[in-house]
Coordinates of N, CA and C in Angstrom, one line a residue:
V669 N -26.4 280.3 -119.7 CA -26.7 280.8 -118.3 C -26.2 279.7 -117.4
V670 N -25.5 280.1 -116.4 CA -24.9 279.1 -115.4 C -25.5 279.6 -114.0
A671 N -26.1 278.6 -113.3 CA -26.6 278.9 -112.0 C -25.7 278.2 -111.0
R672 N -25.3 278.9 -110.0 CA -24.4 278.3 -109.0 C -24.9 278.7 -107.6
V673 N -24.8 277.6 -106.7 CA -25.2 277.8 -105.3 C -23.9 278.0 -104.5
E674 N -23.8 279.1 -103.9 CA -22.5 279.3 -103.2 C -22.6 278.8 -101.7
E675 N -23.8 278.6 -101.2 CA -23.9 278.1 -99.8 C -24.2 276.6 -99.8
A676 N -23.8 275.9 -98.7 CA -24.0 274.5 -98.5 C -25.5 274.2 -98.4
L677 N -25.9 273.1 -99.0 CA -27.3 272.6 -99.0 C -27.5 271.7 -97.7
S678 N -28.7 271.8 -97.1 CA -29.0 270.9 -96.0 C -30.4 270.5 -96.0
G679 N -30.8 269.5 -95.2 CA -32.2 269.1 -95.1 C -32.3 267.7 -95.8
G680 N -33.5 267.2 -96.0 CA -33.8 265.9 -96.6 C -33.7 264.8 -95.6
T681 N -33.9 263.6 -96.0 CA -33.9 262.4 -95.1 C -33.1 261.2 -95.7
S682 N -32.6 260.3 -94.9 CA -32.0 259.1 -95.4 C -32.3 258.0 -94.5
K683 N -32.4 256.7 -95.0 CA -32.7 255.6 -94.2 C -32.1 254.3 -94.9
N684 N -31.9 253.3 -94.0 CA -31.4 252.0 -94.6 C -32.7 251.1 -94.9
V685 N -32.7 250.5 -96.0 CA -33.9 249.7 -96.4 C -33.4 248.3 -96.6
T686 N -34.2 247.3 -96.0 CA -33.9 245.9 -96.2 C -34.9 245.3 -97.2
V687 N -34.3 244.7 -98.2 CA -35.1 244.1 -99.3 C -34.9 242.6 -99.4
V688 N -35.8 241.9 -99.9 CA -35.7 240.4 -100.1 C -34.9 240.2 -101.3
T689 N -33.9 239.3 -101.2 CA -33.1 238.9 -102.4 C -33.4 237.5 -102.8
A690 N -32.9 237.1 -104.0 CA -33.1 235.8 -104.5 C -32.4 234.8 -103.6
D691 N -31.2 235.2 -103.1 CA -30.5 234.3 -102.2 C -31.2 234.0 -100.9
D692 N -31.9 235.1 -100.4 CA -32.8 234.9 -99.2 C -33.8 233.9 -99.4
Q693 N -34.5 234.0 -100.6 CA -35.6 233.0 -100.9 C -35.0 231.6 -101.0
K694 N -33.8 231.5 -101.6 CA -33.2 230.2 -101.8 C -32.8 229.5 -100.5
K695 N -32.3 230.3 -99.5 CA -31.9 229.8 -98.2 C -33.2 229.3 -97.4
L696 N -34.2 230.2 -97.5 CA -35.5 229.8 -96.8 C -36.1 228.6 -97.4
K697 N -36.1 228.4 -98.7 CA -36.6 227.3 -99.3 C -35.9 226.0 -98.9
A698 N -34.6 226.1 -98.9 CA -33.7 224.9 -98.5 C -34.0 224.5 -97.0
K699 N -34.2 225.5 -96.2 CA -34.5 225.3 -94.7 C -35.8 224.6 -94.6
V700 N -36.8 225.1 -95.2 CA -38.2 224.6 -95.1 C -38.2 223.2 -95.7
T701 N -37.6 223.0 -96.8 CA -37.5 221.6 -97.5 C -36.9 220.6 -96.5
D702 N -35.8 221.0 -95.9 CA -35.1 220.0 -95.0 C -36.1 219.7 -93.8
E703 N -36.8 220.7 -93.3 CA -37.7 220.4 -92.2 C -38.8 219.5 -92.6
L704 N -39.4 219.7 -93.7 CA -40.5 218.9 -94.2 C -40.0 217.5 -94.6
K705 N -38.7 217.4 -95.0 CA -38.2 216.1 -95.3 C -38.1 215.2 -94.0
I706 N -37.6 215.8 -92.9 CA -37.5 215.1 -91.7 C -38.9 214.7 -91.2
K707 N -39.9 215.6 -91.3 CA -41.2 215.3 -90.9 C -41.8 214.1 -91.8
A708 N -41.5 214.2 -93.1 CA -42.0 213.1 -94.0 C -41.4 211.8 -93.6
E709 N -40.1 211.8 -93.3 CA -39.5 210.5 -92.9 C -40.1 209.9 -91.7
E710 N -40.4 210.8 -90.7 CA -41.0 210.3 -89.5 C -42.4 209.8 -89.7
E711 N -43.1 210.4 -90.5 CA -44.5 210.0 -90.8 C -44.5 208.7 -91.6
I712 N -43.6 208.5 -92.6 CA -43.5 207.3 -93.3 C -43.1 206.1 -92.4
Q713 N -42.1 206.4 -91.5 CA -41.6 205.4 -90.6 C -42.7 204.8 -89.7
K714 N -43.6 205.7 -89.3 CA -44.7 205.3 -88.4 C -45.6 204.3 -89.1
K715 N -45.7 204.4 -90.4 CA -46.6 203.5 -91.2 C -46.0 202.2 -91.5
L716 N -44.7 202.0 -91.3 CA -44.0 200.8 -91.6 C -43.8 199.9 -90.4
S717 N -43.5 198.7 -90.6 CA -43.3 197.7 -89.4 C -42.0 198.1 -88.8
A718 N -41.8 197.5 -87.6 CA -40.6 197.8 -86.8 C -39.3 197.3 -87.5
D719 N -39.5 196.3 -88.3 CA -38.3 195.7 -89.0 C -38.0 196.4 -90.3
T720 N -38.9 197.3 -90.7 CA -38.7 198.0 -92.0 C -38.2 199.4 -91.8
K721 N -37.1 199.8 -92.5 CA -36.5 201.0 -92.2 C -36.5 201.9 -93.5
I722 N -36.9 203.2 -93.3 CA -36.9 204.1 -94.4 C -35.4 204.6 -94.6
V723 N -35.0 204.8 -95.8 CA -33.6 205.3 -96.1 C -33.7 206.8 -96.3
S724 N -33.0 207.6 -95.4 CA -33.1 209.0 -95.5 C -32.4 209.5 -96.8
E725 N -31.3 208.8 -97.2 CA -30.6 209.3 -98.4 C -31.5 209.1 -99.7
A726 N -32.4 208.2 -99.6 CA -33.2 207.9 -100.8 C -34.6 208.6 -100.8
L727 N -34.8 209.5 -99.8 CA -36.0 210.2 -99.8 C -35.9 211.4 -100.7
T728 N -36.7 211.4 -101.8 CA -36.6 212.4 -102.8 C -37.9 213.2 -103.0
I729 N -37.8 214.4 -103.6 CA -38.9 215.2 -103.9 C -39.6 214.8 -105.2
V730 N -40.9 214.5 -105.2 CA -41.6 214.2 -106.4 C -42.1 215.5 -107.1
D731 N -42.7 216.4 -106.3 CA -43.1 217.7 -106.8 C -43.4 218.6 -105.6
G732 N -43.4 219.9 -105.8 CA -43.7 220.8 -104.7 C -44.2 222.1 -105.2
K733 N -44.9 222.8 -104.3 CA -45.5 224.1 -104.5 C -45.0 225.0 -103.5
Y734 N -44.4 226.2 -103.9 CA -43.8 227.1 -103.0 C -44.4 228.5 -103.2
T735 N -44.8 229.1 -102.1 CA -45.4 230.5 -102.2 C -44.8 231.4 -101.2
F736 N -44.0 232.4 -101.7 CA -43.4 233.4 -100.8 C -44.4 234.5 -100.6
N737 N -44.4 235.1 -99.4 CA -45.3 236.2 -99.2 C -44.7 237.6 -99.6
K738 N -43.4 237.5 -100.0 CA -42.7 238.7 -100.5 C -41.9 238.2 -101.7
D739 N -41.9 239.1 -102.7 CA -41.1 238.9 -103.9 C -39.7 239.4 -103.8
V740 N -38.8 239.1 -104.7 CA -37.5 239.6 -104.7 C -37.5 241.1 -104.9
N741 N -36.7 241.8 -104.1 CA -36.6 243.3 -104.1 C -37.8 244.0 -103.3
D742 N -38.7 243.2 -102.8 CA -39.7 243.8 -101.9 C -39.0 244.2 -100.6
V743 N -39.4 245.4 -100.1 CA -38.9 245.8 -98.8 C -39.6 245.0 -97.7
A744 N -38.7 244.4 -96.8 CA -39.3 243.6 -95.7 C -38.1 243.2 -94.8
N745 N -38.4 243.3 -93.5 CA -37.5 242.8 -92.5 C -37.7 241.3 -92.3
E746 N -38.9 240.8 -92.6 CA -39.1 239.4 -92.4 C -40.0 238.9 -93.6
F747 N -39.9 237.7 -94.0 CA -40.8 237.1 -95.0 C -41.0 235.6 -94.7
S748 N -42.0 235.0 -95.3 CA -42.3 233.6 -95.1 C -42.5 232.9 -96.3
L749 N -42.5 231.5 -96.2 CA -42.7 230.6 -97.3 C -43.8 229.6 -96.9
Q750 N -44.8 229.4 -97.8 CA -45.7 228.3 -97.6 C -45.4 227.3 -98.7
A751 N -45.1 226.1 -98.2 CA -44.6 225.0 -99.1 C -45.5 223.7 -98.9
S752 N -45.7 223.1 -100.0 CA -46.4 221.8 -100.0 C -45.6 220.9 -100.9
I753 N -45.0 219.9 -100.3 CA -44.0 219.0 -101.0 C -44.5 217.5 -100.9
R754 N -44.3 216.8 -102.0 CA -44.6 215.4 -102.0 C -43.3 214.6 -102.2
F755 N -43.1 213.7 -101.2 CA -41.8 212.9 -101.2 C -42.0 211.5 -101.7
K756 N -41.0 210.9 -102.2 CA -41.0 209.5 -102.5 C -39.8 208.8 -101.8
G757 N -40.1 207.7 -101.1 CA -39.0 207.1 -100.3 C -38.8 205.6 -100.7
T758 N -37.6 205.1 -100.2 CA -37.2 203.7 -100.4 C -37.0 203.2 -99.0
S759 N -37.5 201.9 -98.8 CA -37.3 201.3 -97.5 C -36.8 199.9 -97.7
Y760 N -36.3 199.2 -96.6 CA -35.8 197.9 -96.7 C -36.2 197.1 -95.4
N761 N -36.3 195.8 -95.5 CA -36.7 195.0 -94.4 C -35.4 194.4 -93.8
E762 N -35.1 194.7 -92.5 CA -33.8 194.3 -91.9 C -33.7 192.7 -91.9
P763 N -34.7 192.0 -91.5 CA -34.5 190.5 -91.5 C -34.2 190.0 -92.9
D764 N -34.9 190.5 -93.9 CA -34.6 190.1 -95.3 C -33.2 190.4 -95.7
L765 N -32.7 191.6 -95.3 CA -31.3 192.0 -95.6 C -30.3 191.0 -94.9
R766 N -30.6 190.7 -93.7 CA -29.8 189.8 -92.9 C -29.7 188.4 -93.6
T767 N -30.9 188.0 -94.1 CA -30.9 186.7 -94.8 C -30.1 186.7 -96.1
I768 N -30.3 187.8 -96.8 CA -29.5 187.9 -98.1 C -28.0 187.9 -97.8
I769 N -27.6 188.6 -96.8 CA -26.2 188.7 -96.5 C -25.7 187.4 -96.0
S770 N -26.5 186.7 -95.2 CA -26.0 185.4 -94.7 C -25.8 184.4 -95.8
K771 N -26.7 184.4 -96.9 CA -26.6 183.5 -98.0 C -25.3 183.8 -98.8
L772 N -24.9 185.1 -98.8 CA -23.7 185.5 -99.5 C -22.4 185.0 -98.8
V773 N -22.5 184.8 -97.5 CA -21.3 184.4 -96.8 C -21.3 182.9 -96.5
Q774 N -22.4 182.2 -96.8 CA -22.4 180.8 -96.5 C -21.4 180.0 -97.3
T775 N -20.9 180.5 -98.4 CA -19.9 179.8 -99.2 C -18.6 179.7 -98.4
N776 N -18.4 180.6 -97.4 CA -17.2 180.6 -96.7 C -17.2 179.8 -95.3
I777 N -18.4 179.1 -95.1 CA -18.5 178.4 -93.8 C -17.7 177.1 -93.9
P778 N -16.8 176.8 -93.0 CA -16.0 175.6 -93.0 C -16.9 174.4 -93.0
E779 N -16.4 173.3 -93.6 CA -17.2 172.0 -93.6 C -17.4 171.5 -92.2
G780 N -18.6 171.0 -91.9 CA -18.8 170.5 -90.5 C -19.5 171.5 -89.6
F781 N -19.7 172.8 -90.1 CA -20.3 173.8 -89.3 C -21.5 174.4 -90.0
E782 N -22.4 175.0 -89.2 CA -23.5 175.7 -89.8 C -23.7 177.0 -89.0
M783 N -24.4 177.9 -89.7 CA -24.7 179.2 -89.1 C -26.0 179.3 -88.4
N784 N -26.0 180.0 -87.2 CA -27.3 180.2 -86.5 C -27.8 181.6 -86.8
L785 N -28.8 181.7 -87.7 CA -29.3 183.1 -88.0 C -29.9 183.8 -86.9
Q786 N -30.3 183.1 -85.8 CA -30.9 183.8 -84.7 C -29.9 184.5 -83.8
D787 N -28.6 184.2 -84.0 CA -27.6 184.8 -83.2 C -26.5 185.5 -84.1
T788 N -27.0 186.5 -84.9 CA -26.1 187.2 -85.8 C -26.2 188.7 -85.6
Q789 N -25.2 189.4 -86.1 CA -25.2 190.9 -86.1 C -25.0 191.4 -87.5
T790 N -25.8 192.3 -87.9 CA -25.7 192.8 -89.3 C -25.6 194.3 -89.2
Q791 N -24.6 194.9 -89.8 CA -24.4 196.3 -89.9 C -24.4 196.7 -91.4
A792 N -25.3 197.4 -91.9 CA -25.4 197.7 -93.3 C -25.5 199.2 -93.5
D793 N -24.5 199.8 -94.2 CA -24.5 201.2 -94.4 C -24.8 201.5 -95.9
I794 N -25.6 202.5 -96.2 CA -25.9 202.8 -97.6 C -24.7 203.4 -98.3
A795 N -24.2 202.7 -99.3 CA -23.0 203.1 -100.0 C -23.4 204.0 -101.2
K796 N -24.6 203.7 -101.8 CA -25.0 204.4 -103.0 C -26.5 204.3 -103.2
V797 N -27.1 205.4 -103.6 CA -28.6 205.5 -103.9 C -28.7 205.9 -105.4
D798 N -29.3 205.1 -106.2 CA -29.5 205.4 -107.6 C -30.8 206.3 -107.8
K799 N -30.9 206.9 -108.9 CA -32.1 207.8 -109.1 C -33.4 207.0 -109.1
D800 N -33.3 205.7 -109.5 CA -34.5 204.9 -109.5 C -34.8 204.3 -108.1
G801 N -34.1 204.7 -107.1 CA -34.3 204.2 -105.7 C -33.5 202.9 -105.4
K802 N -32.8 202.4 -106.3 CA -32.0 201.2 -106.1 C -30.9 201.5 -105.0
L803 N -30.8 200.6 -104.1 CA -29.8 200.8 -103.0 C -28.6 199.9 -103.1
T804 N -27.4 200.4 -102.8 CA -26.2 199.6 -102.7 C -25.7 199.7 -101.3
F805 N -25.6 198.5 -100.7 CA -25.2 198.5 -99.3 C -23.7 198.1 -99.1
K806 N -23.1 198.6 -98.1 CA -21.8 198.1 -97.6 C -22.1 197.5 -96.3
A807 N -22.0 196.1 -96.3 CA -22.5 195.4 -95.1 C -21.3 194.7 -94.3
K808 N -21.6 194.6 -93.0 CA -20.7 193.8 -92.1 C -21.6 192.8 -91.4
F809 N -21.2 191.5 -91.5 CA -22.0 190.4 -90.9 C -21.2 189.6 -89.9
I810 N -21.7 189.5 -88.7 CA -21.0 188.7 -87.7 C -21.9 187.6 -87.2
A811 N -21.4 186.4 -87.3 CA -22.2 185.2 -86.9 C -21.4 184.2 -86.2
K812 N -22.0 183.5 -85.3 CA -21.3 182.4 -84.6 C -21.7 181.1 -85.3
L813 N -20.6 180.3 -85.6 CA -20.8 179.0 -86.3 C -20.9 177.9 -85.3
L814 N -21.8 177.0 -85.5 CA -22.1 175.9 -84.7 C -21.7 174.6 -85.4
P815 N -21.1 173.6 -84.6 CA -20.8 172.3 -85.2 C -22.1 171.7 -85.8
K816 N -22.0 171.1 -86.9 CA -23.2 170.5 -87.5 C -23.2 169.0 -87.2
Y817 N -24.2 168.5 -86.5 CA -24.4 167.1 -86.1 C -25.7 166.6 -86.6
D818 N -25.7 165.3 -86.8 CA -26.9 164.5 -87.1 C -27.6 164.2 -85.8
T819 N -28.4 165.1 -85.3 CA -29.0 165.0 -83.9 C -29.9 163.7 -83.8
E820 N -30.6 163.4 -84.8 CA -31.4 162.2 -84.8 C -30.6 160.9 -84.6
K821 N -29.5 160.9 -85.3 CA -28.6 159.7 -85.1 C -27.9 159.7 -83.8
L822 N -27.6 160.9 -83.2 CA -27.0 161.0 -81.9 C -28.0 160.5 -80.8
K823 N -29.2 160.9 -81.0 CA -30.2 160.5 -80.0 C -30.3 159.0 -79.9
D824 N -30.3 158.3 -81.1 CA -30.3 156.9 -81.1 C -29.1 156.2 -80.5
E825 N -28.0 156.9 -80.6 CA -26.7 156.4 -80.0 C -26.6 156.5 -78.5
I826 N -27.3 157.5 -77.9 CA -27.2 157.7 -76.5 C -28.4 157.3 -75.7
K827 N -29.4 156.8 -76.4 CA -30.7 156.4 -75.6 C -30.4 155.3 -74.7
G828 N -31.0 155.4 -73.5 CA -30.8 154.3 -72.5 C -29.5 154.3 -71.8
Q829 N -28.5 155.2 -72.1 CA -27.2 155.3 -71.5 C -27.3 156.1 -70.2
T830 N -26.3 156.0 -69.4 CA -26.2 156.8 -68.2 C -25.7 158.2 -68.6
A831 N -25.9 159.2 -67.8 CA -25.5 160.5 -68.1 C -24.0 160.6 -68.4
K832 N -23.2 159.9 -67.6 CA -21.8 159.9 -67.8 C -21.4 159.3 -69.2
M833 N -22.0 158.2 -69.6 CA -21.7 157.6 -70.9 C -22.2 158.5 -72.0
A834 N -23.3 159.1 -71.9 CA -23.8 160.0 -72.9 C -22.9 161.2 -73.1
A835 N -22.4 161.8 -71.9 CA -21.6 162.9 -72.0 C -20.3 162.6 -72.7
E836 N -19.7 161.4 -72.4 CA -18.5 161.0 -73.0 C -18.7 160.8 -74.5
K837 N -19.8 160.3 -74.9 CA -20.1 160.1 -76.4 C -20.2 161.5 -77.1
I838 N -20.9 162.4 -76.4 CA -21.1 163.7 -77.0 C -19.7 164.5 -77.1
Q839 N -18.9 164.4 -76.1 CA -17.6 165.1 -76.1 C -16.6 164.4 -77.0
S840 N -16.9 163.2 -77.5 CA -16.0 162.6 -78.4 C -16.3 163.0 -79.9
L841 N -17.4 163.8 -80.1 CA -17.7 164.3 -81.4 C -16.7 165.3 -81.8
E842 N -16.5 165.4 -83.1 CA -15.6 166.4 -83.6 C -16.1 167.8 -83.4
N843 N -15.3 168.7 -82.9 CA -15.6 170.1 -82.6 C -16.4 170.3 -81.4
A844 N -16.8 169.3 -80.6 CA -17.5 169.4 -79.4 C -16.5 169.7 -78.3
V845 N -16.8 170.8 -77.5 CA -15.9 171.2 -76.4 C -16.5 170.9 -75.0
G846 N -17.7 170.4 -75.0 CA -18.3 170.1 -73.7 C -19.8 169.7 -73.8
S847 N -20.4 169.3 -72.7 CA -21.8 169.0 -72.8 C -22.4 169.2 -71.4
E848 N -23.7 169.3 -71.4 CA -24.5 169.5 -70.2 C -25.8 168.7 -70.3
I849 N -26.0 167.8 -69.5 CA -27.2 166.9 -69.6 C -28.2 167.3 -68.4
K850 N -29.4 167.6 -68.7 CA -30.4 167.9 -67.7 C -31.6 167.0 -67.9
F851 N -32.1 166.5 -66.7 CA -33.3 165.7 -66.7 C -34.5 166.5 -66.2
S852 N -35.6 166.2 -66.8 CA -36.9 166.9 -66.4 C -38.0 165.8 -66.3
P853 N -38.5 165.5 -65.1 CA -38.1 166.1 -63.8 C -36.8 165.6 -63.4
F854 N -36.2 166.3 -62.3 CA -34.9 166.0 -61.9 C -34.8 164.5 -61.4
I855 N -33.6 163.9 -61.7 CA -33.3 162.6 -61.3 C -31.9 162.6 -60.7
P856 N -31.7 162.0 -59.5 CA -30.4 161.9 -58.9 C -29.4 161.3 -59.8
A857 N -28.1 161.7 -59.7 CA -27.1 161.3 -60.6 C -26.9 159.8 -60.7
Q858 N -27.0 159.1 -59.5 CA -26.8 157.7 -59.5 C -27.9 156.9 -60.2
F859 N -29.1 157.6 -60.4 CA -30.2 156.9 -61.1 C -30.4 157.5 -62.5
A860 N -29.6 158.4 -62.9 CA -29.8 159.2 -64.1 C -29.5 158.3 -65.4
I861 N -30.5 157.9 -66.1 CA -30.4 157.2 -67.3 C -31.3 157.9 -68.3
L862 N -30.7 158.1 -69.5 CA -31.4 158.7 -70.6 C -32.6 157.9 -71.0
P863 N -33.7 158.5 -71.5 CA -34.8 157.8 -72.0 C -34.5 156.7 -73.1
F864 N -35.2 155.7 -73.1 CA -35.0 154.6 -74.1 C -35.7 155.0 -75.5
L865 N -36.5 156.0 -75.4 CA -37.2 156.4 -76.7 C -36.5 157.7 -77.2
P866 N -35.9 157.7 -78.4 CA -35.2 158.9 -78.9 C -36.1 160.1 -78.9
Q867 N -37.4 160.0 -79.2 CA -38.3 161.2 -79.2 C -38.4 161.9 -77.9
N868 N -38.0 161.2 -76.8 CA -38.0 161.9 -75.5 C -36.7 162.6 -75.2
I869 N -35.8 162.6 -76.1 CA -34.5 163.2 -75.9 C -34.5 164.5 -76.8
S870 N -34.0 165.6 -76.2 CA -33.9 166.9 -76.9 C -32.4 167.3 -76.9
I871 N -31.9 167.6 -78.0 CA -30.5 168.0 -78.2 C -30.4 169.4 -78.7
N872 N -29.7 170.3 -78.0 CA -29.5 171.7 -78.4 C -28.0 171.9 -78.6
V873 N -27.6 172.4 -79.7 CA -26.2 172.7 -80.0 C -26.1 174.2 -79.8
T874 N -25.2 174.7 -78.8 CA -25.1 176.1 -78.6 C -23.6 176.5 -78.6
P875 N -23.3 177.8 -78.9 CA -21.9 178.2 -78.8 C -21.4 178.3 -77.4
K876 N -20.1 178.1 -77.2 CA -19.5 178.2 -75.9 C -19.4 179.6 -75.5

């Protein structure tokens, strides 16, 4: 027996349905994780000293709990994720890093000079972060070198001299390019004589 409908059928309904996919959940999880990572970095940094820096690249997830309000293939135009994540970070102390770098470059300091650590610039970029949190830096170090003098000996040599004689003695030193002598309290030039006691003389070596 064959049944055949000769007339066109009509009626019924159709609609577009939006469902949650695994890719949707993956994207939302990545977005929420990134947001929490930024917040965690900010919170950790607040607890550290001003000289200590948290390394973003070394901030890793220890464990996490993720709860979606919709499962894969559930019909939904919107869905959300509740996440609780614990992070582990690595930080470093900038003055310590500067000291370490300066020690590495001290072997290249010319004889007769010394480095002033108070007037240096250090730029350190993270080159590599190991799984155990070990950091490898690519560093750039800029420092001004100062002539190295025996200041106690120099004080003894210029004590009791006139300002002119002391200036000539200082400028005769190797690598010295000039000098400035100040008296406290002020003394007119014609009466300016350095103290006879070396402990009353202060010598500062500064870059030009």
